[in-house]
């Protein structure tokens, strides 16, 4: 669709076959593929080494590069100070004993994010 390939490509569902396809879709001289989706532990990627020779790169990202120990408390403080609003992303609130139902809602796409309460 782009002719020469995309500059940035993000694989966000954790599918090893799609990682290879995403990397192949990158521009051959400078395209960057970022793995955001969590791959299962121990999964081996089957990627043709030729894809790297001309300049493509493959990276992984956890928390968008933020350091959880340092950054999460700042995010919470900023949210509490109303510097940004996450409320529209919370589509369901459930009791903790409904955790299995909440996980199923997320797996099937019936909610964006569910908050569990004691």
CSV table of N, CA, C and O in Angstrom, one decimal:
chain,number,residue,atom,x,y,z
A,1,UNK,N,0.8,-1.2,0.0
A,1,UNK,CA,0.0,0.0,0.0
A,1,UNK,C,0.9,1.3,0.0
A,1,UNK,O,0.4,2.3,-0.6
A,2,UNK,N,2.0,1.2,0.6
A,2,UNK,CA,2.8,2.4,0.7
A,2,UNK,C,3.9,2.5,-0.4
A,2,UNK,O,4.5,3.5,-0.6
A,3,UNK,N,4.1,1.4,-1.1
A,3,UNK,CA,5.1,1.4,-2.1
A,3,UNK,C,6.5,1.0,-1.6
A,3,UNK,O,7.0,0.0,-2.1
A,4,UNK,N,7.0,1.8,-0.7
A,4,UNK,CA,8.3,1.5,-0.2
A,4,UNK,C,8.4,0.9,1.2
A,4,UNK,O,9.4,0.5,1.6
A,5,UNK,N,7.3,0.9,1.9
A,5,UNK,CA,7.2,0.4,3.2
A,5,UNK,C,7.0,1.5,4.2
A,5,UNK,O,7.2,2.7,3.9
A,6,UNK,N,6.6,1.2,5.4
A,6,UNK,CA,6.2,2.2,6.4
A,6,UNK,C,7.5,2.5,7.2
A,6,UNK,O,8.4,1.7,7.3
A,7,UNK,N,7.5,3.7,7.8
A,7,UNK,CA,8.6,4.1,8.6
A,7,UNK,C,8.5,3.5,10.0
A,7,UNK,O,9.6,3.1,10.6
A,8,UNK,N,7.3,3.4,10.5
A,8,UNK,CA,7.1,2.8,11.9
A,8,UNK,C,6.0,1.8,11.8
A,8,UNK,O,4.9,2.1,11.2
A,9,UNK,N,6.1,0.6,12.4
A,9,UNK,CA,5.1,-0.4,12.5
A,9,UNK,C,5.1,-0.9,13.9
A,9,UNK,O,6.1,-1.1,14.5
A,10,UNK,N,3.9,-1.1,14.4
A,10,UNK,CA,3.7,-1.6,15.8
A,10,UNK,C,2.9,-2.9,15.8
A,10,UNK,O,1.8,-3.0,15.2
A,11,UNK,N,3.5,-3.9,16.4
A,11,UNK,CA,2.8,-5.2,16.6
A,11,UNK,C,2.3,-5.2,18.0
A,11,UNK,O,3.1,-5.2,18.9
A,12,UNK,N,1.0,-5.2,18.2
A,12,UNK,CA,0.4,-5.0,19.5
A,12,UNK,C,-0.4,-6.1,20.1
A,12,UNK,O,-1.0,-6.0,21.2
A,13,UNK,N,-0.5,-7.3,19.4
A,13,UNK,CA,-1.3,-8.4,19.9
A,13,UNK,C,-0.4,-9.6,20.4
A,13,UNK,O,-1.0,-10.5,20.9
A,14,UNK,N,0.9,-9.5,20.2
A,14,UNK,CA,1.7,-10.6,20.7
A,14,UNK,C,1.7,-11.9,19.8
A,14,UNK,O,1.9,-13.0,20.3
A,15,UNK,N,1.5,-11.7,18.5
A,15,UNK,CA,1.5,-12.8,17.6
A,15,UNK,C,2.9,-12.9,16.9
A,15,UNK,O,3.2,-12.0,16.1
A,16,UNK,N,3.6,-14.0,17.1
A,16,UNK,CA,5.0,-14.1,16.6
A,16,UNK,C,5.0,-14.0,15.0
A,16,UNK,O,5.9,-13.4,14.5
A,17,UNK,N,4.0,-14.6,14.4
A,17,UNK,CA,4.0,-14.5,12.9
A,17,UNK,C,3.8,-13.1,12.4
A,17,UNK,O,4.3,-12.7,11.4
A,18,UNK,N,3.0,-12.3,13.2
A,18,UNK,CA,2.7,-11.0,12.8
A,18,UNK,C,4.0,-10.1,13.0
A,18,UNK,O,4.1,-9.1,12.4
A,19,UNK,N,4.8,-10.4,14.0
A,19,UNK,CA,6.1,-9.7,14.2
A,19,UNK,C,6.9,-9.7,12.9
A,19,UNK,O,7.4,-8.7,12.5
A,20,UNK,N,7.0,-10.9,12.3
A,20,UNK,CA,7.8,-11.0,11.1
A,20,UNK,C,7.2,-10.3,10.0
A,20,UNK,O,7.9,-9.6,9.2
A,21,UNK,N,5.8,-10.3,9.9
A,21,UNK,CA,5.1,-9.6,8.8
A,21,UNK,C,5.3,-8.1,9.0
A,21,UNK,O,5.4,-7.3,8.1
A,22,UNK,N,5.2,-7.6,10.3
A,22,UNK,CA,5.3,-6.2,10.6
A,22,UNK,C,6.7,-5.7,10.2
A,22,UNK,O,6.9,-4.6,9.6
A,23,UNK,N,7.7,-6.5,10.5
A,23,UNK,CA,9.1,-6.1,10.2
A,23,UNK,C,9.2,-6.0,8.7
A,23,UNK,O,9.8,-5.1,8.2
A,24,UNK,N,8.7,-7.0,8.0
A,24,UNK,CA,8.8,-7.0,6.5
A,24,UNK,C,8.1,-5.8,5.9
A,24,UNK,O,8.4,-5.4,4.8
A,25,UNK,N,7.1,-5.3,6.6
A,25,UNK,CA,6.3,-4.1,6.0
A,25,UNK,C,7.0,-2.8,6.2
A,25,UNK,O,6.6,-1.8,5.7
A,26,UNK,N,8.1,-2.8,7.0
A,26,UNK,CA,8.9,-1.6,7.2
A,26,UNK,C,9.8,-1.2,6.0
A,26,UNK,O,10.2,-2.0,5.3
A,27,UNK,N,10.0,0.1,5.9
A,27,UNK,CA,10.9,0.6,4.8
A,27,UNK,C,12.2,-0.1,4.9
A,27,UNK,O,12.8,-0.1,6.0
A,28,UNK,N,12.8,-0.6,3.8
A,28,UNK,CA,14.0,-1.4,3.9
A,28,UNK,C,15.2,-0.6,4.4
A,28,UNK,O,16.1,-1.2,4.9
A,29,UNK,N,15.3,0.7,4.2
A,29,UNK,CA,16.5,1.4,4.6
A,29,UNK,C,16.4,2.0,6.0
A,29,UNK,O,17.5,2.3,6.6
A,30,UNK,N,15.2,2.2,6.5
A,30,UNK,CA,15.2,2.9,7.8
A,30,UNK,C,13.9,2.6,8.6
A,30,UNK,O,13.6,3.2,9.6
A,31,UNK,N,13.1,1.6,8.2
A,31,UNK,CA,11.9,1.3,8.9
A,31,UNK,C,12.1,0.7,10.3
A,31,UNK,O,13.1,-0.1,10.5
A,32,UNK,N,11.3,1.0,11.3
A,32,UNK,CA,11.4,0.5,12.6
A,32,UNK,C,10.1,-0.2,13.0
A,32,UNK,O,9.0,0.3,12.9
A,33,UNK,N,10.3,-1.4,13.5
A,33,UNK,CA,9.1,-2.2,13.9
A,33,UNK,C,9.3,-2.3,15.5
A,33,UNK,O,10.3,-2.7,16.0
A,34,UNK,N,8.2,-2.0,16.2
A,34,UNK,CA,8.2,-2.1,17.6
A,34,UNK,C,7.2,-3.1,18.1
A,34,UNK,O,6.0,-3.1,17.7
A,35,UNK,N,7.7,-4.1,18.9
A,35,UNK,CA,6.8,-5.1,19.5
A,35,UNK,C,6.3,-4.5,20.8
A,35,UNK,O,7.0,-4.2,21.7
A,36,UNK,N,4.9,-4.3,20.8
A,36,UNK,CA,4.3,-3.8,22.0
A,36,UNK,C,3.5,-5.0,22.7
A,36,UNK,O,3.5,-5.1,23.9
A,37,UNK,N,2.9,-5.9,21.9
A,37,UNK,CA,2.2,-7.0,22.4
A,37,UNK,C,3.1,-8.0,23.1
A,37,UNK,O,4.2,-8.3,22.6
A,38,UNK,N,2.6,-8.5,24.2
A,38,UNK,CA,3.4,-9.4,25.0
A,38,UNK,C,3.4,-10.8,24.3
A,38,UNK,O,2.3,-11.4,24.1
A,39,UNK,N,4.6,-11.3,24.0
A,39,UNK,CA,4.7,-12.6,23.4
A,39,UNK,C,4.8,-13.6,24.6
A,39,UNK,O,5.2,-13.3,25.7
A,40,UNK,N,4.3,-14.8,24.3
A,40,UNK,CA,4.4,-15.9,25.4
A,40,UNK,C,5.8,-16.1,25.7
A,40,UNK,O,6.7,-16.1,24.8
A,41,UNK,N,6.1,-16.5,27.0
A,41,UNK,CA,7.4,-16.7,27.4
A,41,UNK,C,8.0,-17.9,26.6
A,41,UNK,O,7.4,-18.9,26.4
A,42,UNK,N,9.2,-17.7,26.1
A,42,UNK,CA,10.0,-18.7,25.4
A,42,UNK,C,9.7,-18.8,23.9
A,42,UNK,O,10.2,-19.7,23.2
A,43,UNK,N,8.8,-18.0,23.4
A,43,UNK,CA,8.4,-18.0,22.0
A,43,UNK,C,9.6,-17.6,21.2
A,43,UNK,O,10.3,-16.6,21.5
A,44,UNK,N,9.9,-18.4,20.2
A,44,UNK,CA,11.0,-18.0,19.2
A,44,UNK,C,10.4,-17.3,18.0
A,44,UNK,O,9.4,-17.7,17.5
A,45,UNK,N,11.1,-16.3,17.6
A,45,UNK,CA,10.6,-15.5,16.4
A,45,UNK,C,11.4,-16.1,15.2
A,45,UNK,O,12.6,-16.4,15.2
A,46,UNK,N,10.6,-16.4,14.1
A,46,UNK,CA,11.2,-16.9,12.9
A,46,UNK,C,11.2,-15.8,11.9
A,46,UNK,O,10.2,-15.5,11.2
A,47,UNK,N,12.3,-15.1,11.8
A,47,UNK,CA,12.5,-13.9,11.0
A,47,UNK,C,13.6,-14.1,10.0
A,47,UNK,O,14.7,-14.4,10.5
A,48,UNK,N,13.4,-13.8,8.8
A,48,UNK,CA,14.5,-13.9,7.8
A,48,UNK,C,15.5,-12.8,8.1
A,48,UNK,O,15.2,-11.6,8.1
A,49,UNK,N,16.8,-13.2,8.3
A,49,UNK,CA,17.8,-12.3,8.6
A,49,UNK,C,18.1,-11.2,7.6
A,49,UNK,O,18.6,-10.2,7.8
A,50,UNK,N,17.7,-11.5,6.3
A,50,UNK,CA,17.9,-10.6,5.2
A,50,UNK,C,17.2,-9.3,5.5
A,50,UNK,O,17.6,-8.2,5.0
A,51,UNK,N,16.1,-9.3,6.3
A,51,UNK,CA,15.3,-8.1,6.5
A,51,UNK,C,16.1,-7.1,7.3
A,51,UNK,O,15.8,-5.9,7.3
A,52,UNK,N,17.2,-7.5,8.0
A,52,UNK,CA,17.9,-6.5,8.8
A,52,UNK,C,19.1,-5.9,8.0
A,52,UNK,O,19.7,-4.9,8.4
A,53,UNK,N,19.5,-6.5,6.9
A,53,UNK,CA,20.7,-6.1,6.2
A,53,UNK,C,20.7,-4.6,5.6
A,53,UNK,O,21.7,-4.0,5.5
A,54,UNK,N,19.6,-4.2,5.3
A,54,UNK,CA,19.5,-2.9,4.6
A,54,UNK,C,19.2,-1.7,5.6
A,54,UNK,O,19.3,-0.6,5.2
A,55,UNK,N,18.8,-2.0,6.8
A,55,UNK,CA,18.6,-0.9,7.7
A,55,UNK,C,17.3,-1.0,8.6
A,55,UNK,O,17.1,-0.1,9.4
A,56,UNK,N,16.5,-2.0,8.4
A,56,UNK,CA,15.3,-2.1,9.2
A,56,UNK,C,15.8,-2.4,10.7
A,56,UNK,O,16.8,-3.0,10.9
A,57,UNK,N,14.9,-2.1,11.6
A,57,UNK,CA,15.3,-2.4,13.0
A,57,UNK,C,14.0,-2.9,13.7
A,57,UNK,O,12.9,-2.5,13.4
A,58,UNK,N,14.3,-3.8,14.7
A,58,UNK,CA,13.2,-4.4,15.5
A,58,UNK,C,13.5,-4.0,17.0
A,58,UNK,O,14.6,-4.2,17.5
A,59,UNK,N,12.4,-3.5,17.6
A,59,UNK,CA,12.6,-3.1,19.0
A,59,UNK,C,11.4,-3.6,19.8
A,59,UNK,O,10.4,-4.0,19.3
A,60,UNK,N,11.6,-3.7,21.1
A,60,UNK,CA,10.5,-4.1,22.0
A,60,UNK,C,10.2,-2.9,23.0
A,60,UNK,O,11.1,-2.1,23.2
A,61,UNK,N,9.0,-2.8,23.5
A,61,UNK,CA,8.6,-1.7,24.3
A,61,UNK,C,7.7,-2.3,25.5
A,61,UNK,O,6.8,-3.0,25.3
A,62,UNK,N,8.1,-1.9,26.7
A,62,UNK,CA,7.3,-2.2,27.9
A,62,UNK,C,7.0,-0.8,28.5
A,62,UNK,O,7.9,0.0,28.8
A,63,UNK,N,5.7,-0.6,28.8
A,63,UNK,CA,5.3,0.7,29.4
A,63,UNK,C,5.7,1.9,28.5
A,63,UNK,O,6.0,3.0,29.1
A,64,UNK,N,5.9,1.7,27.3
A,64,UNK,CA,6.3,2.8,26.4
A,64,UNK,C,7.7,3.4,26.7
A,64,UNK,O,8.0,4.5,26.4
A,65,UNK,N,8.5,2.6,27.4
A,65,UNK,CA,9.8,3.0,27.7
A,65,UNK,C,9.9,3.7,29.1
A,65,UNK,O,11.0,4.0,29.6
A,66,UNK,N,8.8,3.8,29.8
A,66,UNK,CA,8.8,4.4,31.1
A,66,UNK,C,9.3,3.4,32.1
A,66,UNK,O,9.1,2.2,31.9
A,67,UNK,N,9.9,3.8,33.2
A,67,UNK,CA,10.4,3.0,34.2
A,67,UNK,C,9.3,2.9,35.3
A,67,UNK,O,8.9,3.9,35.9
A,68,UNK,N,8.7,1.7,35.5
A,68,UNK,CA,7.6,1.6,36.4
A,68,UNK,C,7.9,2.1,37.8
A,68,UNK,O,7.0,2.8,38.4
A,69,UNK,N,9.0,1.8,38.4
A,69,UNK,CA,9.3,2.2,39.7
A,69,UNK,C,9.3,3.7,39.9
A,69,UNK,O,8.8,4.3,40.9
A,70,UNK,N,9.8,4.4,38.9
A,70,UNK,CA,9.9,5.9,39.0
A,70,UNK,C,8.7,6.6,38.4
A,70,UNK,O,8.3,7.6,38.9
A,71,UNK,N,8.0,6.0,37.4
A,71,UNK,CA,7.0,6.7,36.7
A,71,UNK,C,5.6,6.5,37.1
A,71,UNK,O,4.7,7.4,36.9
A,72,UNK,N,5.2,5.3,37.6
A,72,UNK,CA,3.9,5.0,37.9
A,72,UNK,C,3.3,5.9,39.0
A,72,UNK,O,2.2,6.4,38.9
A,73,UNK,N,4.1,6.2,40.0
A,73,UNK,CA,3.7,7.1,41.1
A,73,UNK,C,3.4,8.5,40.6
A,73,UNK,O,2.5,9.2,41.0
A,74,UNK,N,4.3,8.9,39.6
A,74,UNK,CA,4.0,10.2,39.0
A,74,UNK,C,2.8,10.2,38.2
A,74,UNK,O,2.0,11.2,38.2
A,75,UNK,N,2.5,9.2,37.5
A,75,UNK,CA,1.3,9.1,36.7
A,75,UNK,C,0.0,9.1,37.6
A,75,UNK,O,-0.9,9.8,37.3
A,76,UNK,N,0.1,8.4,38.7
A,76,UNK,CA,-1.0,8.5,39.7
A,76,UNK,C,-1.2,9.9,40.2
A,76,UNK,O,-2.3,10.4,40.2
A,77,UNK,N,-0.1,10.5,40.6
A,77,UNK,CA,-0.2,11.9,41.1
A,77,UNK,C,-0.8,12.8,40.0
A,77,UNK,O,-1.6,13.7,40.3
A,78,UNK,N,-0.3,12.7,38.8
A,78,UNK,CA,-0.9,13.6,37.7
A,78,UNK,C,-2.3,13.3,37.5
A,78,UNK,O,-3.1,14.2,37.2
A,79,UNK,N,-2.7,12.0,37.5
A,79,UNK,CA,-4.2,11.7,37.4
A,79,UNK,C,-5.0,12.3,38.5
A,79,UNK,O,-6.0,12.9,38.3
A,80,UNK,N,-4.5,12.2,39.7
A,80,UNK,CA,-5.3,12.7,40.9
A,80,UNK,C,-5.3,14.2,40.8
A,80,UNK,O,-6.3,14.8,41.3
A,81,UNK,N,-4.3,14.9,40.2
A,81,UNK,CA,-4.3,16.3,40.1
A,81,UNK,C,-5.1,16.8,38.8
A,81,UNK,O,-5.1,17.9,38.5
A,82,UNK,N,-5.7,15.8,38.2
A,82,UNK,CA,-6.6,16.0,37.0
A,82,UNK,C,-5.8,16.7,35.8
A,82,UNK,O,-6.3,17.5,35.1
A,83,UNK,N,-4.5,16.3,35.7
A,83,UNK,CA,-3.7,16.7,34.6
A,83,UNK,C,-4.1,16.0,33.3
A,83,UNK,O,-3.8,16.4,32.2
A,84,UNK,N,-4.7,14.8,33.4
A,84,UNK,CA,-5.3,14.1,32.3
A,84,UNK,C,-6.4,13.2,32.8
A,84,UNK,O,-6.5,13.0,34.0
A,85,UNK,N,-7.3,12.8,31.9
A,85,UNK,CA,-8.5,12.1,32.3
A,85,UNK,C,-8.5,10.7,31.7
A,85,UNK,O,-8.6,10.6,30.5
A,86,UNK,N,-8.5,9.7,32.6
A,86,UNK,CA,-8.6,8.3,32.1
A,86,UNK,C,-10.0,7.8,32.2
A,86,UNK,O,-10.3,6.7,31.7
A,87,UNK,N,-10.9,8.5,32.9
A,87,UNK,CA,-12.2,8.0,33.2
A,87,UNK,C,-13.0,7.5,31.9
A,87,UNK,O,-13.6,6.5,32.0
A,88,UNK,N,-12.9,8.1,30.7
A,88,UNK,CA,-13.6,7.6,29.6
A,88,UNK,C,-13.1,6.2,29.2
A,88,UNK,O,-13.8,5.5,28.5
A,89,UNK,N,-11.9,5.8,29.6
A,89,UNK,CA,-11.4,4.5,29.2
A,89,UNK,C,-11.9,3.4,30.2
A,89,UNK,O,-11.7,2.2,29.9
A,90,UNK,N,-12.5,3.8,31.3
A,90,UNK,CA,-13.0,2.8,32.2
A,90,UNK,C,-14.5,2.6,31.9
A,90,UNK,O,-15.3,3.4,32.1
A,91,UNK,N,-14.7,1.4,31.3
A,91,UNK,CA,-16.1,1.2,30.8
A,91,UNK,C,-16.9,0.3,31.8
A,91,UNK,O,-18.1,0.3,31.7
A,92,UNK,N,-16.2,-0.4,32.7
A,92,UNK,CA,-16.9,-1.2,33.6
A,92,UNK,C,-16.3,-1.2,35.0
A,92,UNK,O,-15.0,-1.0,35.1
A,93,UNK,N,-17.1,-1.3,36.1
A,93,UNK,CA,-16.6,-1.4,37.4
A,93,UNK,C,-17.3,-2.6,38.0
A,93,UNK,O,-18.5,-2.7,38.0
A,94,UNK,N,-16.5,-3.5,38.6
A,94,UNK,CA,-17.1,-4.8,39.1
A,94,UNK,C,-16.4,-5.1,40.5
A,94,UNK,O,-15.3,-4.7,40.8
A,95,UNK,N,-17.1,-5.9,41.2
A,95,UNK,CA,-16.6,-6.4,42.5
A,95,UNK,C,-15.5,-7.5,42.2
A,95,UNK,O,-15.5,-8.1,41.1
A,96,UNK,N,-14.5,-7.6,43.1
A,96,UNK,CA,-13.4,-8.5,42.9
A,96,UNK,C,-13.8,-9.9,42.6
A,96,UNK,O,-13.2,-10.6,41.8
A,97,UNK,N,-14.9,-10.4,43.2
A,97,UNK,CA,-15.3,-11.8,43.0
A,97,UNK,C,-15.8,-12.0,41.5
A,97,UNK,O,-16.1,-13.1,41.1
A,98,UNK,N,-16.0,-10.9,40.7
A,98,UNK,CA,-16.4,-11.1,39.3
A,98,UNK,C,-15.2,-10.9,38.4
A,98,UNK,O,-15.3,-10.6,37.2
A,99,UNK,N,-14.0,-11.2,38.9
A,99,UNK,CA,-12.7,-11.0,38.1
A,99,UNK,C,-12.7,-11.9,36.9
A,99,UNK,O,-12.3,-11.4,35.8
A,100,UNK,N,-13.3,-13.1,36.9
A,100,UNK,CA,-13.3,-13.9,35.7
A,100,UNK,C,-14.2,-13.3,34.6
A,100,UNK,O,-13.8,-13.4,33.4
A,101,UNK,N,-15.3,-12.8,35.0
A,101,UNK,CA,-16.2,-12.1,34.1
A,101,UNK,C,-15.5,-10.9,33.5
A,101,UNK,O,-15.6,-10.6,32.3
A,102,UNK,N,-14.8,-10.1,34.3
A,102,UNK,CA,-14.1,-9.0,33.8
A,102,UNK,C,-13.0,-9.3,32.8
A,102,UNK,O,-12.9,-8.7,31.8
A,103,UNK,N,-12.3,-10.4,33.1
A,103,UNK,CA,-11.2,-10.8,32.1
A,103,UNK,C,-11.9,-11.3,30.8
A,103,UNK,O,-11.4,-10.9,29.7
A,104,UNK,N,-13.0,-12.0,30.9
A,104,UNK,CA,-13.7,-12.4,29.7
A,104,UNK,C,-14.2,-11.2,28.9
A,104,UNK,O,-14.1,-11.2,27.7
A,105,UNK,N,-14.7,-10.2,29.6
A,105,UNK,CA,-15.2,-9.0,28.9
A,105,UNK,C,-14.0,-8.4,28.1
A,105,UNK,O,-14.2,-7.9,27.0
A,106,UNK,N,-12.8,-8.3,28.7
A,106,UNK,CA,-11.7,-7.7,28.0
A,106,UNK,C,-11.2,-8.6,26.9
A,106,UNK,O,-10.9,-8.1,25.8
A,107,UNK,N,-11.2,-9.9,27.1
A,107,UNK,CA,-10.8,-10.8,26.0
A,107,UNK,C,-11.7,-10.7,24.8
A,107,UNK,O,-11.2,-10.9,23.7
A,108,UNK,N,-13.0,-10.6,25.0
A,108,UNK,CA,-14.0,-10.6,23.9
A,108,UNK,C,-14.2,-9.2,23.4
A,108,UNK,O,-15.1,-9.0,22.5
A,109,UNK,N,-13.6,-8.2,24.0
A,109,UNK,CA,-13.8,-6.8,23.5
A,109,UNK,C,-15.0,-6.1,23.9
A,109,UNK,O,-15.5,-5.1,23.4
A,110,UNK,N,-15.7,-6.6,25.0
A,110,UNK,CA,-16.9,-6.0,25.5
A,110,UNK,C,-16.6,-4.8,26.4
A,110,UNK,O,-17.6,-4.1,26.8
A,111,UNK,N,-15.4,-4.6,26.7
A,111,UNK,CA,-15.0,-3.4,27.5
A,111,UNK,C,-13.6,-2.9,27.1
A,111,UNK,O,-12.9,-3.7,26.5
A,112,UNK,N,-13.4,-1.7,27.4
A,112,UNK,CA,-12.0,-1.2,27.2
A,112,UNK,C,-11.2,-1.5,28.4
A,112,UNK,O,-10.1,-2.0,28.3
A,113,UNK,N,-11.6,-1.1,29.6
A,113,UNK,CA,-10.9,-1.4,30.8
A,113,UNK,C,-11.9,-1.5,31.9
A,113,UNK,O,-12.9,-0.8,32.0
A,114,UNK,N,-11.7,-2.5,32.8
A,114,UNK,CA,-12.6,-2.8,33.9
A,114,UNK,C,-11.8,-2.6,35.2
A,114,UNK,O,-10.7,-3.1,35.4
A,115,UNK,N,-12.4,-1.8,36.2
A,115,UNK,CA,-11.8,-1.6,37.5
A,115,UNK,C,-12.5,-2.6,38.4
A,115,UNK,O,-13.7,-2.7,38.5
A,116,UNK,N,-11.6,-3.3,39.2
A,116,UNK,CA,-12.1,-4.2,40.2
A,116,UNK,C,-12.1,-3.6,41.6
A,116,UNK,O,-11.1,-3.0,42.0
A,117,UNK,N,-13.2,-3.7,42.3
A,117,UNK,CA,-13.3,-3.2,43.7
A,117,UNK,C,-13.4,-4.3,44.7
A,117,UNK,O,-14.0,-5.3,44.4
A,118,UNK,N,-12.9,-4.1,45.9
A,118,UNK,CA,-13.0,-5.1,47.0
A,118,UNK,C,-14.5,-5.2,47.4
A,118,UNK,O,-15.3,-4.3,47.4
